Every structure is written in structure tokens, then in C-alpha cells.
XYZ file of C-alpha atoms in Angstrom:
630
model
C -30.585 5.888 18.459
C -32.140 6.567 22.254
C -28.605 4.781 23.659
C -26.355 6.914 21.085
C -28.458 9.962 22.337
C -27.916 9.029 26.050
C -24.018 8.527 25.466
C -23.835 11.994 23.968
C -25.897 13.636 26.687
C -23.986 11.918 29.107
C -20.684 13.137 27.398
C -21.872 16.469 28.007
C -20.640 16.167 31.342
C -17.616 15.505 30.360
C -16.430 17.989 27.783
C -14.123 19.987 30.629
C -11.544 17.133 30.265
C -11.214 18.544 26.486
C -9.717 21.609 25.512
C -12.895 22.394 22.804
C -10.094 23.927 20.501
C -8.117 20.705 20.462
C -10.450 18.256 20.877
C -7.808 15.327 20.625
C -6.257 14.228 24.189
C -5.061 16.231 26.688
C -1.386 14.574 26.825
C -1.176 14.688 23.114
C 1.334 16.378 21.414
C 0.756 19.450 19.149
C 0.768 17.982 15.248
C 3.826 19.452 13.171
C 3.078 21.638 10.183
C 4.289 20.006 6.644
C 3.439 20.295 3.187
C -0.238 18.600 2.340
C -1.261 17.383 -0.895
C -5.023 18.147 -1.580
C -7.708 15.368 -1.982
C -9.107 14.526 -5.053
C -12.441 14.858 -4.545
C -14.575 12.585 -7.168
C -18.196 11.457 -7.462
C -18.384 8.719 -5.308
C -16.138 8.797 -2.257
C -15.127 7.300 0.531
C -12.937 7.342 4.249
C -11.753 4.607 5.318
C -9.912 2.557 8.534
C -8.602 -0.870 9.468
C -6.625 -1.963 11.705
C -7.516 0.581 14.575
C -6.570 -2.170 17.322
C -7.854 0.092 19.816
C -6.081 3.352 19.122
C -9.016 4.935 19.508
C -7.385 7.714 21.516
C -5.200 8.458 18.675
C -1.022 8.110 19.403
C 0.198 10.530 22.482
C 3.568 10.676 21.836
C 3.804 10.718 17.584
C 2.815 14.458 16.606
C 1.881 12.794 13.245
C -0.953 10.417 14.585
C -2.826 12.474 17.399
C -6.365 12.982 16.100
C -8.676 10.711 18.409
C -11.931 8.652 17.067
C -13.829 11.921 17.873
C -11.615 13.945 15.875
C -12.361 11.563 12.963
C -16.282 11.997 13.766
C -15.454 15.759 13.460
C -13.756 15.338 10.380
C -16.175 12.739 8.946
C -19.219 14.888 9.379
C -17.249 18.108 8.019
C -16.791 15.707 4.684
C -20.291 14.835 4.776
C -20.921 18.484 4.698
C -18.472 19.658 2.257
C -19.803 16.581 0.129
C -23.698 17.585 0.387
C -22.847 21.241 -0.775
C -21.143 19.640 -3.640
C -23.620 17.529 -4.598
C -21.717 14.394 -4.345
C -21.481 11.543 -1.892
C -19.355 10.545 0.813
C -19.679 6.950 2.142
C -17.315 5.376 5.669
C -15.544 1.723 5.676
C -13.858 -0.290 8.244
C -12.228 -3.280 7.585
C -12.120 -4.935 10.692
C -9.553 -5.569 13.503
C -10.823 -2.950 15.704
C -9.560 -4.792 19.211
C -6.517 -5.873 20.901
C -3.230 -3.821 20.899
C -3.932 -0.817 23.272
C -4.851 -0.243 26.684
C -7.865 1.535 25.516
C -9.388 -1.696 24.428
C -7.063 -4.127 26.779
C -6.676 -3.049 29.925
C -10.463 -2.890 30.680
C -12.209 -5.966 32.587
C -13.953 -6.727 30.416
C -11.779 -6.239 27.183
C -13.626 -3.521 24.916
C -16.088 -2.034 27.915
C -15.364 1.395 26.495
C -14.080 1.043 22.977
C -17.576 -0.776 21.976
C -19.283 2.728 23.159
C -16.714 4.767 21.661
C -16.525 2.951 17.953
C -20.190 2.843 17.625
C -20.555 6.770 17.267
C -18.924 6.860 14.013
C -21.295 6.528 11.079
C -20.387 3.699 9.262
C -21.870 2.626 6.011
C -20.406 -0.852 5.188
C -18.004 -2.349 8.058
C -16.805 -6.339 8.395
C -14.930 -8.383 10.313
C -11.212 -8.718 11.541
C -9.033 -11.720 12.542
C -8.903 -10.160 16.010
C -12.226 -10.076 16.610
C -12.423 -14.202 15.686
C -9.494 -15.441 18.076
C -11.139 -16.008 21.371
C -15.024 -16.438 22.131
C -16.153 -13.593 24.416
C -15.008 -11.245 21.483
C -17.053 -12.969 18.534
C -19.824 -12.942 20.431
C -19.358 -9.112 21.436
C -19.139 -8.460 17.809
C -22.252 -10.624 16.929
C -24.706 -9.397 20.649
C -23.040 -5.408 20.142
C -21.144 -4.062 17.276
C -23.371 -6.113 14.678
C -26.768 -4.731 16.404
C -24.736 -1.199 17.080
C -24.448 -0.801 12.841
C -27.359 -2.785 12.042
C -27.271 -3.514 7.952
C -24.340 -2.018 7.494
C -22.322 -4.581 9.033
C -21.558 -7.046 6.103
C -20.472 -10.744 7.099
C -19.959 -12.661 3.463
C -18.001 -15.614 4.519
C -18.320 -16.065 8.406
C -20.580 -17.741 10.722
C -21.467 -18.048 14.372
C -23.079 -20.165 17.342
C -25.798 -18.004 18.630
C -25.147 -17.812 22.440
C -28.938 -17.891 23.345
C -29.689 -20.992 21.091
C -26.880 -22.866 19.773
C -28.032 -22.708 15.925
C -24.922 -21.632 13.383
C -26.246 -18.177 11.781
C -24.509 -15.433 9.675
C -22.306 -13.403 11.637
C -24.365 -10.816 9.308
C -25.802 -9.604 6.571
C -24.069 -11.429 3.614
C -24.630 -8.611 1.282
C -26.384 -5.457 0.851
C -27.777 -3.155 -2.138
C -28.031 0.631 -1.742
C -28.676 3.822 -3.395
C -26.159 6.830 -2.661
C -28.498 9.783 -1.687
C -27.126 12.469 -4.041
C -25.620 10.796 -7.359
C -27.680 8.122 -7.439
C -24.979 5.321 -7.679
C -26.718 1.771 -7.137
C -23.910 -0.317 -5.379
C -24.184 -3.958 -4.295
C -21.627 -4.509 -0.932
C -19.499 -7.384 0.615
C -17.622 -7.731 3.379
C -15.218 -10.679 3.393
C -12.354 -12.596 5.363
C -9.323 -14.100 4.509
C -9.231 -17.643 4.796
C -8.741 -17.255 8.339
C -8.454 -20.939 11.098
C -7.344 -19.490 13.921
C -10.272 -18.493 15.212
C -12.086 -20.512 18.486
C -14.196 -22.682 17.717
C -17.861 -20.766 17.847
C -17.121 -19.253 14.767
C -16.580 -20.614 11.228
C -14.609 -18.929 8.399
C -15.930 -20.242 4.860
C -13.144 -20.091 1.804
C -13.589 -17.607 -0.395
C -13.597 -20.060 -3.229
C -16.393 -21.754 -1.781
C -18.047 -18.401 -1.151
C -18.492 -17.653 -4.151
C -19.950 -20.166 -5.957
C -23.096 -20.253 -3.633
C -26.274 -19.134 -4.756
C -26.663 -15.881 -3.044
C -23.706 -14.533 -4.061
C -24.124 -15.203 -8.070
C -27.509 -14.021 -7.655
C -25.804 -10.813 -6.249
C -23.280 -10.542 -8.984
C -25.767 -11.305 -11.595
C -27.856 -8.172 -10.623
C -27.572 -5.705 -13.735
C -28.894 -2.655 -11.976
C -25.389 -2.059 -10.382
C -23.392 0.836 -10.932
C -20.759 -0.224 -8.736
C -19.174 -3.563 -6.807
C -17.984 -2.596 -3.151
C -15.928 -5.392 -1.501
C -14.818 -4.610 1.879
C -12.894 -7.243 3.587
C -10.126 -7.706 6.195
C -7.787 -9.414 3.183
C -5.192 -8.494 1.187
C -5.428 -6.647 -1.421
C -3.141 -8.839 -3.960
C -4.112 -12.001 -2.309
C -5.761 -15.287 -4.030
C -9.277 -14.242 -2.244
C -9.559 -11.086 -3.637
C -8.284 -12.241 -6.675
C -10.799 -14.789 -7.042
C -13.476 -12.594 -5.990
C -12.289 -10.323 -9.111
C -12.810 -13.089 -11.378
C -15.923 -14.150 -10.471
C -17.309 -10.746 -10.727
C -15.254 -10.235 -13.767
C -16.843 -13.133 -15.354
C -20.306 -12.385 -14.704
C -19.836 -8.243 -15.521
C -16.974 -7.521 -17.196
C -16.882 -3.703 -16.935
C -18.755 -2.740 -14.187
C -16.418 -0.864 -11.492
C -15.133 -2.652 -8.260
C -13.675 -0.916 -5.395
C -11.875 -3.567 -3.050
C -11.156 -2.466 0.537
C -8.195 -4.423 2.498
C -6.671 -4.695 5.375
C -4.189 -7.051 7.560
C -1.026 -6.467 6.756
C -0.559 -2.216 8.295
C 0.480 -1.379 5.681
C -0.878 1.724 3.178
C -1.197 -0.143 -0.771
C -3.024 0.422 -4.007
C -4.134 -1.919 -6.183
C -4.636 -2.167 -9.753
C -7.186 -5.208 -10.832
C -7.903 -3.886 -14.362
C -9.335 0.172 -15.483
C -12.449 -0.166 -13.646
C -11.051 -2.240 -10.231
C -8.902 -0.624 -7.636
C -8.275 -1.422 -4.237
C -7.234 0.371 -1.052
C -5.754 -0.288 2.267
C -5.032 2.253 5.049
C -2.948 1.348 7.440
C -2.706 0.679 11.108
C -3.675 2.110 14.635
C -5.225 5.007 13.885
C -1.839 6.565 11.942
C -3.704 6.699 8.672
C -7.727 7.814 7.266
C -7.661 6.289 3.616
C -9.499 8.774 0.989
C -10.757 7.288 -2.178
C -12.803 8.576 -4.776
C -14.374 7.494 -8.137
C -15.416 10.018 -11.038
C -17.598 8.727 -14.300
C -19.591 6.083 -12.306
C -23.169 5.989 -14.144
C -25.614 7.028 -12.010
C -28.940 4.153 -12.700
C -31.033 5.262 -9.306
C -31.893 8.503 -10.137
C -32.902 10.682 -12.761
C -30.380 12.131 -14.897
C -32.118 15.618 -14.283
C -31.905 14.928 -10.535
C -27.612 14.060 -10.656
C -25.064 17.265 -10.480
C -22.627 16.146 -13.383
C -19.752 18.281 -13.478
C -17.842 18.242 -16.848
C -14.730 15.917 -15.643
C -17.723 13.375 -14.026
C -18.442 12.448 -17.805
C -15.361 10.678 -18.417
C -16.162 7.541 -20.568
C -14.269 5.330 -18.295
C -14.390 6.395 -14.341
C -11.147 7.312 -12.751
C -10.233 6.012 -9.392
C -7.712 8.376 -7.002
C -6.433 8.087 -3.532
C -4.887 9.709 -0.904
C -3.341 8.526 2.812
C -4.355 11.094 5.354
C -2.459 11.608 8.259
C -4.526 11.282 11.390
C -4.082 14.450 13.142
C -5.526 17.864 13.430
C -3.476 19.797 11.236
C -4.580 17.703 8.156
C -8.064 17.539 9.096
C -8.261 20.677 9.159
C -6.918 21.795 5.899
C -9.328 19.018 4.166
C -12.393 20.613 5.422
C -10.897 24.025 5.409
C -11.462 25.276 8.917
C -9.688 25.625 11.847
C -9.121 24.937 15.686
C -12.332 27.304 16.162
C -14.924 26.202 13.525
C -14.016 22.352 13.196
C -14.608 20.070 15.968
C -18.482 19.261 16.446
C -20.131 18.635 19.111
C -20.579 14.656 19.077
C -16.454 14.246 17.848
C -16.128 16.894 21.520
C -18.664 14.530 23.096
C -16.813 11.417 22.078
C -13.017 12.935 22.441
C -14.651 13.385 26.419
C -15.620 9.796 26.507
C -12.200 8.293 25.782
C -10.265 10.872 27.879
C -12.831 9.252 30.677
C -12.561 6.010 29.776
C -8.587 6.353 29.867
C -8.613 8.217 33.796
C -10.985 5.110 34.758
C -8.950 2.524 33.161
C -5.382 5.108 34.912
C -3.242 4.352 31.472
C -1.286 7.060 32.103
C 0.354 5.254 35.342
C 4.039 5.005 35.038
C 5.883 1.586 35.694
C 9.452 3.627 35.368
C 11.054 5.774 32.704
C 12.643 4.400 29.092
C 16.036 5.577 29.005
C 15.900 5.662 25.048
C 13.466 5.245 21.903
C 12.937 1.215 21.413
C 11.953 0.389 17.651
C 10.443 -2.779 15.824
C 11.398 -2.404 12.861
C 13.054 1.374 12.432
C 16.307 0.007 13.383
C 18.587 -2.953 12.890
C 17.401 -6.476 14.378
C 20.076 -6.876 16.809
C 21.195 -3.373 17.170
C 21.268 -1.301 20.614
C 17.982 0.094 19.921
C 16.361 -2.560 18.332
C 13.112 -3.236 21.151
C 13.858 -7.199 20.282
C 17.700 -6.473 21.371
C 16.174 -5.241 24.803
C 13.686 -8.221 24.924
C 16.371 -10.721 24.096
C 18.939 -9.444 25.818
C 17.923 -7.782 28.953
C 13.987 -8.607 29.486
C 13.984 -12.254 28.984
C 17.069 -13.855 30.461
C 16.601 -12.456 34.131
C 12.122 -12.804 33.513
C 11.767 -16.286 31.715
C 11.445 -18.982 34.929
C 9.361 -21.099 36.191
C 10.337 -22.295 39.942
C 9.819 -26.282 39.328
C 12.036 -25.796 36.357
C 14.454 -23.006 37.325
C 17.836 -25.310 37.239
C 17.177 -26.615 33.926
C 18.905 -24.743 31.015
C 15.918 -23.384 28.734
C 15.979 -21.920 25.128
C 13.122 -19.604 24.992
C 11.775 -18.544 21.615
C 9.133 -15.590 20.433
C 7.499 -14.510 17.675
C 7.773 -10.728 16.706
C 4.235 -10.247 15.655
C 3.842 -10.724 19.258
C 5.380 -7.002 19.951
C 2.748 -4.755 18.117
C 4.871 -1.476 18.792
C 7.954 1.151 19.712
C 8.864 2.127 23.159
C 9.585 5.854 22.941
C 11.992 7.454 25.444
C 10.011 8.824 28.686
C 7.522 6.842 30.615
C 6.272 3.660 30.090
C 3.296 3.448 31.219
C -0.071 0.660 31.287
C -0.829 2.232 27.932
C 2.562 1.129 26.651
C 2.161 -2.291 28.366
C -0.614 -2.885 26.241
C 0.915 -1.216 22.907
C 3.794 -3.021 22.736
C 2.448 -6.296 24.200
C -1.345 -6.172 24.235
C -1.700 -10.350 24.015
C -3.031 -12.952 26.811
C -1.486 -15.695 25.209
C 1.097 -17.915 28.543
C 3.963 -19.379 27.793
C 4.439 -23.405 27.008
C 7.357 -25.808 27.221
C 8.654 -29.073 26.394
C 10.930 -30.728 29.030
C 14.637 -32.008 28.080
C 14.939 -31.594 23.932
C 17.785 -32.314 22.677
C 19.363 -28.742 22.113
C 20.970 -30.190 18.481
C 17.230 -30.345 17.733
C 16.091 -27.293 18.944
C 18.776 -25.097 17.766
C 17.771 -25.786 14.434
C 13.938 -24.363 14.979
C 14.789 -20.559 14.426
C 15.646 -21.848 11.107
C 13.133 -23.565 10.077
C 10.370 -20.886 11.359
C 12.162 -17.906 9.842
C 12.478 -20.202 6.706
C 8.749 -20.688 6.376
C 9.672 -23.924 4.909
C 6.366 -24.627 2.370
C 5.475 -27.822 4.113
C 4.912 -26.253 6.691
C 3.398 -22.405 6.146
C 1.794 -23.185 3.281
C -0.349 -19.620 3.855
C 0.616 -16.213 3.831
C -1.019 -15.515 6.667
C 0.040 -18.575 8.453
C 2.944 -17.107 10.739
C 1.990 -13.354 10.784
C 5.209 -12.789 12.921
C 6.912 -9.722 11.253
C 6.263 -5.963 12.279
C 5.069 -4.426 9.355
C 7.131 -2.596 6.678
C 5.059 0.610 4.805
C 5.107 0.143 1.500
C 7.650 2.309 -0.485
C 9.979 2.558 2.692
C 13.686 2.168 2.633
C 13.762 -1.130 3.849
C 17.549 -2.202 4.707
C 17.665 -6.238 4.707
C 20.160 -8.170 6.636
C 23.635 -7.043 4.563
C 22.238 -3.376 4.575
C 20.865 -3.284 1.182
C 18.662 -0.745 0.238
C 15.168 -1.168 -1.857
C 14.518 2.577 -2.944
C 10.863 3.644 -4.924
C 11.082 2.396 -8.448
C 9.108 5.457 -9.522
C 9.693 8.345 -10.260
C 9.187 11.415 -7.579
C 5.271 12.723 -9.356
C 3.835 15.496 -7.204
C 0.759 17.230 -7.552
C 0.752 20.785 -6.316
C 2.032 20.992 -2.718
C 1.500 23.857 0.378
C 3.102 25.856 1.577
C 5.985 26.814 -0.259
C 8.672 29.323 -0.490
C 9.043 31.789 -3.115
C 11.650 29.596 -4.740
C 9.392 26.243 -4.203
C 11.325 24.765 -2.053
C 9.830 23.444 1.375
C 9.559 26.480 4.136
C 10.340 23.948 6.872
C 12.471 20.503 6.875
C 9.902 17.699 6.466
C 9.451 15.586 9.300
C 9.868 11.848 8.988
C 6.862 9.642 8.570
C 5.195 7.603 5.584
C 6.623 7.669 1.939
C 4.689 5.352 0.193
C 4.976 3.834 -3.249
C 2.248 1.851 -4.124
C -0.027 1.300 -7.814
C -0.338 4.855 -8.437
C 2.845 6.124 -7.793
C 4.366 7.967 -4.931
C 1.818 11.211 -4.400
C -0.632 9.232 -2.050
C 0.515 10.895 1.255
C -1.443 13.688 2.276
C 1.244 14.515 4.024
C 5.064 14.951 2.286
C 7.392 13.406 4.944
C 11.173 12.806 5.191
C 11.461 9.267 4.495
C 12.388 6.731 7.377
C 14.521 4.060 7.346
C 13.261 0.392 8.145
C 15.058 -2.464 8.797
C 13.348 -6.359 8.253
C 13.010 -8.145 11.217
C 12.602 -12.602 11.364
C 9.635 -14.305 12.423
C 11.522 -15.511 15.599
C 13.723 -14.591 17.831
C 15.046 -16.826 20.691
C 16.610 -16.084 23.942
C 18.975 -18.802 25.970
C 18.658 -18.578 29.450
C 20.497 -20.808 31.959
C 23.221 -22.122 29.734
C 26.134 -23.467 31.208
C 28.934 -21.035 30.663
C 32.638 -21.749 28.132
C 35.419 -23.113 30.724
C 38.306 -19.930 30.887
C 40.602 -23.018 29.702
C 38.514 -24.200 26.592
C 40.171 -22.844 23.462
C 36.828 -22.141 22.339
C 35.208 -19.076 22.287
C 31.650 -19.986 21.798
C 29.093 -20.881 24.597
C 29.376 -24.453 25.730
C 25.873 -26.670 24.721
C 23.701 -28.380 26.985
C 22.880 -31.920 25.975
C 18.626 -30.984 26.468
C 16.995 -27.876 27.449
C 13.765 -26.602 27.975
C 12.325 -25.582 25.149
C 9.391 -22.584 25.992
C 7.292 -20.578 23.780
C 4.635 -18.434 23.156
C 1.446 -20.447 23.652
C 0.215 -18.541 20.439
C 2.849 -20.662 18.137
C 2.508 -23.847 19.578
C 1.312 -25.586 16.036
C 3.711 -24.004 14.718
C 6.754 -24.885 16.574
C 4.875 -28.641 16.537
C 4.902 -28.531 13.113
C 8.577 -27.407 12.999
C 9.784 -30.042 15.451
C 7.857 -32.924 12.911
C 9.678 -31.616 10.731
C 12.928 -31.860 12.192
C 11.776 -36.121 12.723
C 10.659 -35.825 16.110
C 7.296 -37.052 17.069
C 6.602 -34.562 19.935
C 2.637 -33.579 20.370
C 0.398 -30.961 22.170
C 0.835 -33.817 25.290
C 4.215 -33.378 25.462
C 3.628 -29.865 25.757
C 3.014 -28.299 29.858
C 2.441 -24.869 31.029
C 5.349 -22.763 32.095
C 5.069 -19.808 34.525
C 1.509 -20.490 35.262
C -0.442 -17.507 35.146
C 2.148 -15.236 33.509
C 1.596 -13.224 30.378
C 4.110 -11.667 28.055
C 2.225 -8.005 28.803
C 3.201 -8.612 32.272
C 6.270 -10.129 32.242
C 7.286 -6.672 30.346
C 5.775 -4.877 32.364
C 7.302 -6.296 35.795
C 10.527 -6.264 33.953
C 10.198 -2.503 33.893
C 8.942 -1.900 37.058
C 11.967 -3.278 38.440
C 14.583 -2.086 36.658
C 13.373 1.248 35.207
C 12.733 2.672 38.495
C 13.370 6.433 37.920
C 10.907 9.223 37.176
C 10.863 10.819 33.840
């Protein structure tokens, strides 16, 4: 508390960078008016985020997505408030992933030296781990020496374990569990906090299976406990994944109708889950687009005296009923939620904190332009090989003239990426370190293997993009796609369309016209379809069209070109080439060569373009050839 007090006074200083009106960034963009749908306020309820990756300053050029992690403080303890004078309770969870994929987080030496400051003001009742924060060892341990300490108890680690850095002993990340009591209702809820069965974390850390999970003693203990009114499992999984699953059976098993509420996260995307009547689960999104709402009515009420608990009439349901909403992280819808406006919302801590990541962002001089983006590059919002497909640009323009190493720079090379390595849009204007990072926030070098036979290698893209069980026998295993909302219009490769399956179901909307139609046109952004139909947007949008995109791409640089005599049109074939990657797919492209009956291993495998990243090979890229102002 004295170092969350000294931040705050500290940000004090600060609070002329921050228009006290606004509150979000000073570049950001003014969020659009649109039709909101109101939040079903229950019980028991809850806001919830995953998948920040660092967005902490909220997005600066999407209208939709500009509220900032002290808006969401602001808005969080105007819910708290609202909740209190209602006489029911309002509980926060993250799910994890809170690092790597924006120059908030990135571009600071070391990664995270202001985004650990800036996350830890929120007031966070049950919070867990992410992939992201496993992958290398500096950031475990900043999770397990900071972030742990920063939320004490409510930090939940169920199924992860680390070296301890001062003596060497393998400890609980955290807390495995804990019991509480919410303060006005009374609920008694027993919390987890989970992982997928993640291995690609280093080697200081170790991810226990689910499966295994459960059947140890603490946990049945936990389950067994009969003065519960409610199972809370937060986790960085999926929510219709065999963990979760088999978390829902063991509970099941033990209580058969005692609530659950599952919280997910991993895959961006905004979903709804329907165990059973009494077991939902939610996931909300990605970088700071999206503040999941949930909220239970008819939970019983065991820690405190029924004369004690406000029961309004449609609490007493005899089974509880589970809602949810997807709020759109900006001002506009934060401020109809708590109904007040630009001069009665903000509070002073979100101010404080909106002051600490516009200073953190001068320091760290993200808004320093490499050159100017002659047109909007997407990942997934238009077709994989189209003009303004970003992996077009990458493959066609970026890579070709950026992808050489000097010893090797006569020697044709097929070059080959995974998408999940590109983590966002380009939007027309400048590109700047922010976008660096956004688009390409990874450390991961590139790899090669001298002189493969190119009939071998130009069979790989297959065999990755084909996931070929033998190999991927995981969901998670690749993790190379950009995301696809659930409920788009997702176009596949001959242009299909997959449209909602249900039903437009609306509950009352505002504003309208006289004749109900929509005063304004909608503005694109999420339509989702998920478990409970297709009213979970706070926000109604016009829906957006997204296009799938493979696992891998490849890009073939130094080819020896067609003779103007050969009657053939395509490209002539090298006998061997180069074959360079991504470090971060090495197993996988190991694995893929095996299969192909080749016996190359990790010592056939050398560094190529020592040094280099993909973050700055972009970036150089466009320093050179996107010259001009904006």
C-alpha cells in the first residue's frame, strides 16, 4: 500500500499530460457514438480482461478501443460504487497474458519497467497466469518477485511451479486456491486459477496437466468443501477445451449442482460457454478492445445472515441465471454503464494512472515515426494474398529485399513464417516504435539449414498448414493464426461465407429514432455469436468481414529466374536452398522435415542474420522505404 500511495502521489505531477475530461491518451481518437445495450446487472458480478499484451494505453488509432488501464480503474471503481448502493457485489479477473505485443510493455529495457507499475493499480480479486508470461525466464520470475507480491492472495497459481531465484527450491508460482466471502451478499466462493497444458515455457518453470491437477489432494479437499456457494475457475484456457472440461467433471462429480463460473482466455477471441444450467464460462477478448461483464442472479447466499442479504424479487430464482455482456473499451461506453459523463467520471487514481502511461510512453518516445503507411495493412480483415493483406506486404515486399545473411547471400533461400508471429494491422499514417512492437512485438532470430533439397522443402507449407496429427497433436501446439471473433463473417479460401446461425435477439437498444431505426449508421466492429446468442455486444456494430489466414507463409528469395526461351511459365527450381525460419518454430519445422524422411536435427540447424529480429527487420524495412512524412 505505501508504494501504491507513492506511485499515485507521484502521478500527481503528472496529471497536465491528461486532459482531466478525457482521461484516455492524448493522441487518441474521440470514441464514435452507437447504439449500447445495457448490462444485466445480477447478484454476483464480475469485469473481466485477458489478453491485454500490453495495451495498457488503450488503441490510438481505433475510436472503438481508446479507454486506457486508468480509464478501466475509473470505470471499475464507478461499478464498485454503483454495486455498493445496490447492495450487490462486484468482483475483477484477469486471465493472464498481460506482456509482450506493444511497445508499452516491449520497447522498455527492461521489458515491463512501466507496465508492472501501471497493472498493479487495478484492484484485482482473483488473477492467474498467461503463456506469455512462462516463455522466457526474466518474465516468470517478474511475475513470481512483482506481480505475485503486487496482488498478494489474489493471485491464484493451480497448476504451475517455479525455481525460486534466491534458493533454487521448486515452489508454487502461488496460491493454489483460495476461499472468500463477498462483502455484501454473502456468497462463499472457493477460486482457481489454471493453465492450459502449456511446454513451451523455459525451463524454471513447470506446467502440471490438468488431469494430474486434479486428482491431488488439495484440490479434492477444495472441491469437497460443502460451504460453497459458488466454483470460480479462472484460467488462461479455453473455454471448450479438454482442461476445462475435465475440471467440470471433477467438480461435477463431487457437487453436482453447485454453480461454476469458468473464466478463459488464449485464443482473442469474445465466447460463451454453456457446461450445464449452473456452469457458464466467459472469455473477453484481446488487447484491451474488450471489458467482459458477467453476472449471476439466485446464488444462495451461506456467509451471511439471510436478514443481513438485499434479495430483490428476480434474485430468488430457484435456479441462478448467468448473463453477459462484451463492453467496448472506450469512454463513451463507460460512461453510459456508470451513468456519468466526461465531468463526473474519471477518478482521481484512473487520472493518476492515465498520467503514468502517457509518461511512460514520452520516456520510452513510441510515438517516433520510422515513415508513413501509404494504406491500412490487415491480418485477417482481408484476403490472404490480397493487396492489403499485411502478409502480402511481408511476403512480397518486406522479406525478399530484408531476409540475408552476408556469408550466405549467393545461396538461393526459401524463407518461411508463422502468422501468429504478426500480432496486428498497420493502419494508414505513421508507423511508428509503437507499431513496431504491435505488429511484431517478438525477440525470437531467425535459423537456417544449409543446402535442402528444395523438392523437400517445398512440401513444408503443406504439412504445417495441414497440422498433420502426428505431428500437432495439441490445439495449442502451432498457435500461428490471427484470431477470428466469434460470430464474424469469416470468408475461407473459395470466398464462402459462415453467417450467425441465430437468430438477430435484441434487448432494448439506445438511442433510437422515432421509427426505431438506428439515428446514425453503425460503425464496424465486433458481432459476436456465441452460447447465448447474438446480444452480447455492448456495443451494436456493422459487422466486418474476416478472411482465414494459414499457419505459414513462405517467401523465396534468391531464386534463379525462368530462361525468356523456356516454354514454361513458372519459376525455374534450385536443386537446394537455404531453408530459414523463425527461431520460434524450429520443433516444429523439425518435426515437419522427420516427417517428410529426413533426419535433420537442432545441429543441423545455425543462426542466420545474427543479431536480427523480425521487430527490426520490419522496422528497418520501413525506415527505408517509407520515407515520407504523414
Amino acid at each position: 500500500m505505501i508504494l501504491r500511495s507513492l506511485s499515485s502521489f507521484c502521478c500527481f505531477l503528472l496529471l497536465s499530460l491528461i486532459d482531466p475530461s478525457k482521461a484516455v491518451q492524448p493522441s487518441a481518437p474521440e470514441p464514435v457514438s452507437a447504439p449500447l445495450r445495457e448490462l444485466p446487472w445480477g447478484q454476483l458480478n464480475f469485469l473481466h480482461t485477458t489478453d491485454t499484451h500490453g495495451w495498457h494505453a488503450g488503441h490510438l488509432q481505433e475510436p472503438s478501443y481508446t479507454g486506457d488501464w486508468g480509464d478501466y480503474i475509473s470505470f471499475a471503481e464507478r461499478m464498485r460504487e454503483k454495486a455498493d448502493s445496490e447492495g450487490v457485489d462486484l468482483l475483477l479477473v484477469d486471465t493472464g497474458d498481460r506482456i509482450e505485443g506493444n511497445g508499452l510493455y516491449d520497447a522498455s529495457d527492461p521489458k515491463g519497467k512501466y507496465t508492472q507499475d501501471i497493472f498493479r493499480e487495478q484492484n484485482i480479486d482473483v488473477i492467474c497466469v498467461g503463456n506469455h508470461e512462462l516463455y522466457k525466464k526474466s518474465s516468470s520470475e517478474n511475475e513470481y518477485l512483482s506481480t505475485v507480491p503486487n496482488f498478494k492472495d489474489n493471485y491464484l497459481a493451480s497448476n504451475l511451479d517455479i525455481l525460486d531465484p534466491k534458493s533454487g527450491d521448486r515452489v508454487p508460482l502461488a496460491p493454489r486456491f483460495k476461499k472468500f466471502t463477498t462483502k455484501k451478499q454473502g456468497v462463499r466462493i472457493v477460486a482457481f486459477g489454471f493453465l492450459f497444458d502449456f511446454t513451451g515455457n523455459a525451463n524454471n518453470t513447470f506446467v502440471e496437466k490438468v488431469e494430474k491437477t486434479i486428482r491431488q489432494k488439495w484440490f479434492l479437499e477444495a472441491i469437497h468443501d460443502r460451504d460453497v456457494d459458488l466454483f470460480l475457475v479462472a484460467g488462461h484456457v479455453l473455454l471448450d477445451s479438454p482442461e476445462y472440461n475435465a475440471i467440470y467433471k471433477a467438480i461435477r462429480e463431487t457437487q453436482w449442482d453447485t454453480p461454476i463460473q469458468f473464466f478463459g482466455g488464449h485464443t482473442h477471441v469474445r465466447d460463451y460457454f454453456k457446461y450445464d444450467n449452473k456452469a457458464y464460462g466467459l472469455e473477453s477478448g484481446r488487447y484491451m478492445e474488450t471489458i467482459g461483464f458477467m453476472s449471476i442472479t439466485g446464488l444462495s447466499t451461506g456467509g451471511k445472515s439471510q436478514s443481513h442479504v438485499v434479495r430483490p424479487a428476480d434474485m430468488l430464482a430457484a435456479a441462478p441465471k448467468f448473463s453477459r455482456r462484451y463492453i467496448d473499451n472506450n469512454l463513451y461506453s463507460f460512461h453510459h454503464h456508470t451513468s456519468l459523463n466526461s465531468s463526473t467520471f474519471s477518478t482521481p487514481h484512473g487520472r493518476n494512472v492515465s498520467a503514468m502511461i502517457a509518461s511512460a510512453r514520452k520516456a520510452l518516445n513510441l510515438d517516433h515515426s520510422f515513415g508513413c503507411a501509404p494504406t491500412d495493412l490487415w491480418t485477417n480483415r482481408a484476403p490472404f494474398h490480397s493487396e492489403n493483406s499485411i502478409f502480402t506486404w511481408l511476403q512480397e515486399q518486406v522479406f525478399p529485399s530484408t531476409i540475408s545473411d552476408p556469408a550466405r547471400e549467393n545461396h538461393p533461400r526459401l524463407a518461411i513464417f508463422n502468422t501468429g508471429a504478426i500480432r496486428f494491422d498497420v493502419f494508414k499514417g505513421p508507423f511508428t516504435i509503437d507499431t513496431t512492437y504491435s505488429v511484431s512485438p517478438f525477440t525470437s532470430g531467425f535459423r537456417y539449414i544449409k543446402d535442402v533439397p528444395y523438392t523437400t522443402t517445398k512440401k513444408l507449407i503443406t504439412i504445417l498448414n495441414q497440422e498433420v496429427p502426428q505431428l500437432f497433436d495439441s490445439p495449442y501446439d502451432l498457435a500461428a493464426r490471427a484470431p477470428e471473433p466469434n460470430g464474424a463473417h469469416v470468408a475461407t479460401s473459395d470466398t464462402a461465407h459462415k453467417y450467425s446461425r441465430h437468430a438477430v435477439k435484441q434487448v432494448p437498444l439506445s438511442p433510437l429514432s422515432s421509427n426505431g431505426q438506428h439515428e446514425q449508421p453503425l460503425t464496424p466492429g465486433y458481432t459476436t455469436t456465441d452460447a447465448g446468442g447474438t446480444d452480447g455486444d455492448d456495443t451494436m456494430h456493422a459487422p466486418i468481414r474476416f478472411y482465414r489466414v494459414p499457419n505459414i507463409f513462405e517467401t523465396r528469395v534468391g531464386f534463379p529466374s525462368t530462361s525468356s526461351s523456356s516454354s514454361s511459365s513458372s519459376p525455374a527450381e534450385p536443386e537446394t536452398v537455404d531453408l530459414v525460419y523463425v527461431d520460434f518454430i524450429q520443433r516444429y519445422v523439425l518435426l515437419a522435415l522427420e516427417f517428410l524422411g529426413t533426419d535433420y536435427k537442432q545441429g543441423d540447424t545455425e543462426v542466420y542474420m545474427e543479431g536480427k529480429t523480425m521487430t527490426e527487420v520490419i522496422s528497418g524495412w520501413v525506415e527505408e522505404n517509407w520515407k515520407d512524412d504523414c
